[in-house]
Short mmCIF file of C-alpha atoms in Angstrom, two decimals:
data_model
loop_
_atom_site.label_atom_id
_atom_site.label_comp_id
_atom_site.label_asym_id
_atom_site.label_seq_id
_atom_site.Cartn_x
_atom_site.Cartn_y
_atom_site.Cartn_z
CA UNK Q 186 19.05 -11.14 -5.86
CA UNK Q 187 15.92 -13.36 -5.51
CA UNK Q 188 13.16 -12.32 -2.85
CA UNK Q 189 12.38 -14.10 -0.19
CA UNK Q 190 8.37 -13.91 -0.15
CA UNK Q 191 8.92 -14.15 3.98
CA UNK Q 192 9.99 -10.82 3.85
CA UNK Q 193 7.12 -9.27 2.03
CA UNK Q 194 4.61 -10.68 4.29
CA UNK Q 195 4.57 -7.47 6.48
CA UNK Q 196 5.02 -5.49 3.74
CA UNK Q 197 1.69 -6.79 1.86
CA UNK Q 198 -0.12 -7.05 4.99
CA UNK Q 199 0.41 -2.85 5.57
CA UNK Q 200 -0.80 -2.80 1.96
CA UNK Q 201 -4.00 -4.40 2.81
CA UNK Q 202 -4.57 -3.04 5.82
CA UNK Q 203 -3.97 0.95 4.35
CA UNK Q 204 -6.52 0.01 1.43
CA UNK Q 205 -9.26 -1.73 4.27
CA UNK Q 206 -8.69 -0.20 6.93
CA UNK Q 207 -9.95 -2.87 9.07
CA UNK Q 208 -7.20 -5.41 10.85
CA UNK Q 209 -8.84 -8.57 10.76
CA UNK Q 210 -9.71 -8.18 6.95
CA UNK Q 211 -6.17 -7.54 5.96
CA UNK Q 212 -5.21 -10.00 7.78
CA UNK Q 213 -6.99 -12.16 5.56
CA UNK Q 214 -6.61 -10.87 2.66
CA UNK Q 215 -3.06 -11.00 3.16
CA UNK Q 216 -2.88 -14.93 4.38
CA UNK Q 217 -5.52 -14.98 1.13
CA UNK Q 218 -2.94 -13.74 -1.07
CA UNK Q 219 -0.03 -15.82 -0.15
CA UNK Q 220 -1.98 -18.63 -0.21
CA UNK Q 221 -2.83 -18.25 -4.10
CA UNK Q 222 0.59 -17.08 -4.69
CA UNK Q 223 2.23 -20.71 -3.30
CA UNK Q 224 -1.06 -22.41 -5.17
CA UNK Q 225 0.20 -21.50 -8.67
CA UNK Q 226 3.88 -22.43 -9.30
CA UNK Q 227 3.50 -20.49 -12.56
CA UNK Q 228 3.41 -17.70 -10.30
CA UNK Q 229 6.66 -18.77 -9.23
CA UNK Q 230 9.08 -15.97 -10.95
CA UNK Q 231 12.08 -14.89 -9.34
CA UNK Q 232 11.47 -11.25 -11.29
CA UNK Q 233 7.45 -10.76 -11.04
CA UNK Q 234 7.29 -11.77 -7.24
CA UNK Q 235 6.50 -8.62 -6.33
CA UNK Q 236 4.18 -7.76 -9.02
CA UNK Q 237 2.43 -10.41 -8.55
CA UNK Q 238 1.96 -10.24 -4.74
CA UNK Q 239 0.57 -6.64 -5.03
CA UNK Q 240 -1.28 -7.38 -7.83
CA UNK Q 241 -3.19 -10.14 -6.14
CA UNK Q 242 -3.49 -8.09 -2.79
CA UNK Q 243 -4.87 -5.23 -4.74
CA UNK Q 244 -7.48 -7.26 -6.55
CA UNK Q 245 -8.31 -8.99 -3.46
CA UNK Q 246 -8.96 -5.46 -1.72
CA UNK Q 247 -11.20 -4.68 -4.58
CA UNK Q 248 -13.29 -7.67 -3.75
CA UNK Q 249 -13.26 -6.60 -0.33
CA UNK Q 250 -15.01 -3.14 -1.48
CA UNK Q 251 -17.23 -4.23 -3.75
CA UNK Q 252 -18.48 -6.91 -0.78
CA UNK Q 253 -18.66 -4.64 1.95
CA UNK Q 254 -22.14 -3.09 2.70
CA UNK Q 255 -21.36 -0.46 5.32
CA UNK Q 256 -18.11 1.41 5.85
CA UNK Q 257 -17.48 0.26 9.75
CA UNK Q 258 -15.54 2.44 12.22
CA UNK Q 259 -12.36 1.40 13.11
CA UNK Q 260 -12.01 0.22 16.62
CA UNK Q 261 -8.59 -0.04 17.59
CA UNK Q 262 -7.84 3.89 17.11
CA UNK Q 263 -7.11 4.89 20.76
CA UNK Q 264 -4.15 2.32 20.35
CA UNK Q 265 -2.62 4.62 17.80
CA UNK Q 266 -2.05 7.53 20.37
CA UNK Q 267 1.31 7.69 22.01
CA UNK Q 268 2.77 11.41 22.50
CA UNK Q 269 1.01 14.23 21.68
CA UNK Q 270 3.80 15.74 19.42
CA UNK Q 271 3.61 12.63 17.01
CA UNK Q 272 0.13 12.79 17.41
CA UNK Q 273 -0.46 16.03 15.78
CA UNK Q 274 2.35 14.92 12.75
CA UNK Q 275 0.75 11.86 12.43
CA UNK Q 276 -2.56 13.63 12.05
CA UNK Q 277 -1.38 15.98 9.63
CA UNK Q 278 0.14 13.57 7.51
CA UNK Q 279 -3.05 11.37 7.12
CA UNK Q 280 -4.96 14.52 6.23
CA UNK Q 281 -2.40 15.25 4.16
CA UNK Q 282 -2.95 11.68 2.27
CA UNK Q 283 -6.24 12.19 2.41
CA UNK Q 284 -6.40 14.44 -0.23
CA UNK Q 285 -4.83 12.54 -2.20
CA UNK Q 286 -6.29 10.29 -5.20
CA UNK Q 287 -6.44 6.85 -4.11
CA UNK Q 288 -4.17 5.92 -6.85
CA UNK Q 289 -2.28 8.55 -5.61
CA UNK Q 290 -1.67 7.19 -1.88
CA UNK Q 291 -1.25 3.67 -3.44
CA UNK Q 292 1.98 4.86 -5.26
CA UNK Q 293 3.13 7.20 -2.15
CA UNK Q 294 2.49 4.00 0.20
CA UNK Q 295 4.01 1.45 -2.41
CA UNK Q 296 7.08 3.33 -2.65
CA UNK Q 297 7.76 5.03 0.99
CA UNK Q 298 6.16 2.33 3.30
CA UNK Q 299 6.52 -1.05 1.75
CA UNK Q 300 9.56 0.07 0.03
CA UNK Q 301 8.35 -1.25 -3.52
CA UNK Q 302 10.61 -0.67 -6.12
CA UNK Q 303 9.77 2.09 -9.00
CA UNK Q 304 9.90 -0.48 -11.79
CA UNK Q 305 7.48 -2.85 -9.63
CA UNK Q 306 5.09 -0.12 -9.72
CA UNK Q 307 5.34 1.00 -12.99
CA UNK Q 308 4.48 -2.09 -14.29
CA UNK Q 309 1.71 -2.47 -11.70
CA UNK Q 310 0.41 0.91 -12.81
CA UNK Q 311 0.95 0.64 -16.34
CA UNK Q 312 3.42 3.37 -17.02
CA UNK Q 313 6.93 3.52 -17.35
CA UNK Q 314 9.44 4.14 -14.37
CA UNK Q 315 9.83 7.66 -15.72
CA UNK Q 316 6.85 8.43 -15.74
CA UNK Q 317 6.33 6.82 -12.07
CA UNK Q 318 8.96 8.96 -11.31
CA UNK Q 319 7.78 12.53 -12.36
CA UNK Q 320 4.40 11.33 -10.86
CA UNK Q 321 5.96 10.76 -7.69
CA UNK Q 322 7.65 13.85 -7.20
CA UNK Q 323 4.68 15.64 -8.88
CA UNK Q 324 2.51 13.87 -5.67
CA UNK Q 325 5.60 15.03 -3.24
CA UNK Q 326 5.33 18.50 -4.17
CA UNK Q 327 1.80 17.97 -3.42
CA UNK Q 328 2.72 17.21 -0.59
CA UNK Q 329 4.73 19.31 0.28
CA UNK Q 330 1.99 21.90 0.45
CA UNK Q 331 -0.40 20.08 2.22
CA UNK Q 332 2.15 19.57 4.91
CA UNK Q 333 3.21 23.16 4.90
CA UNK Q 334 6.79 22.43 4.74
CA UNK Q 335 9.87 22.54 3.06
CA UNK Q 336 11.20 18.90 3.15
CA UNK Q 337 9.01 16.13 3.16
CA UNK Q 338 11.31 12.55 2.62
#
């Protein structure tokens, strides 16, 4: 089943924006990333789409780092706040990815929230899947106690 690179749009652009933290820059570097994507039709491969999107979006956000001189607040944080209840969860589960390695988070991130398949990570990661996949659950028990409970996914 080929994918449709419309799809992933959202899905790179919460990549970006978890790595920079900063709207407007992942915004870019997401429109960046496409944009050298459609540039190269060698890029073009039904099977290394993926891959390749994350793989450019990731390099991109290391440019970002290495070009940014000051680590700026983020302004649009009262936004976030809805109900106190998911508040507090939402806290806790930031914290909880905050002790995480930032290799770490990317895999958690990868896999939960954009919904990036193991073997697309593996490869992006250099391992194999199995090994992805005892990382994984070695990061969810992590988790697990961070969070305090019993069932995390």
């Amino acid at each position: 089943m080929p994918i449709s690179i419309d799809e992933q749009y959202d899905k790179v652009y919460r990549y970006c924006y978890l790595r920079v933290r900063h709207k407007e820059t992942a915004e870019d570097i997401t429109q960046e990333t496409f944009l050298r994507y459609l540039e190269h039709p060698h890029y073009n491969s039904v099977d290394k789409t993926l891959q390749l999107l994350y793989t450019i979006a990731g390099n991109l956000c290391n440019d970002e780092f290495r070009r940014a001189k000051t680590s700026e607040l983020p302004e649009d944080k009262a936004a976030d706040e809805d109900i106190e209840s998911s508040v507090l969860a939402d806290f806790e589960l930031k914290q909880a990815l905050a002790k995480l390695s930032d290799e770490d988070r990317e895999i958690i991130l990868l896999r939960y929230v954009n919904e990036v398949p193991v073997n697309v990570i593996a490869k992006l990661h250099n391992m194999s899947r199995f090994a992805l996949n005892r990382r994984i659950n070695s990061i969810l028990g992590r988790m697990h106690e961070y969070l305090g409970k019993e069932e995390l996914i």
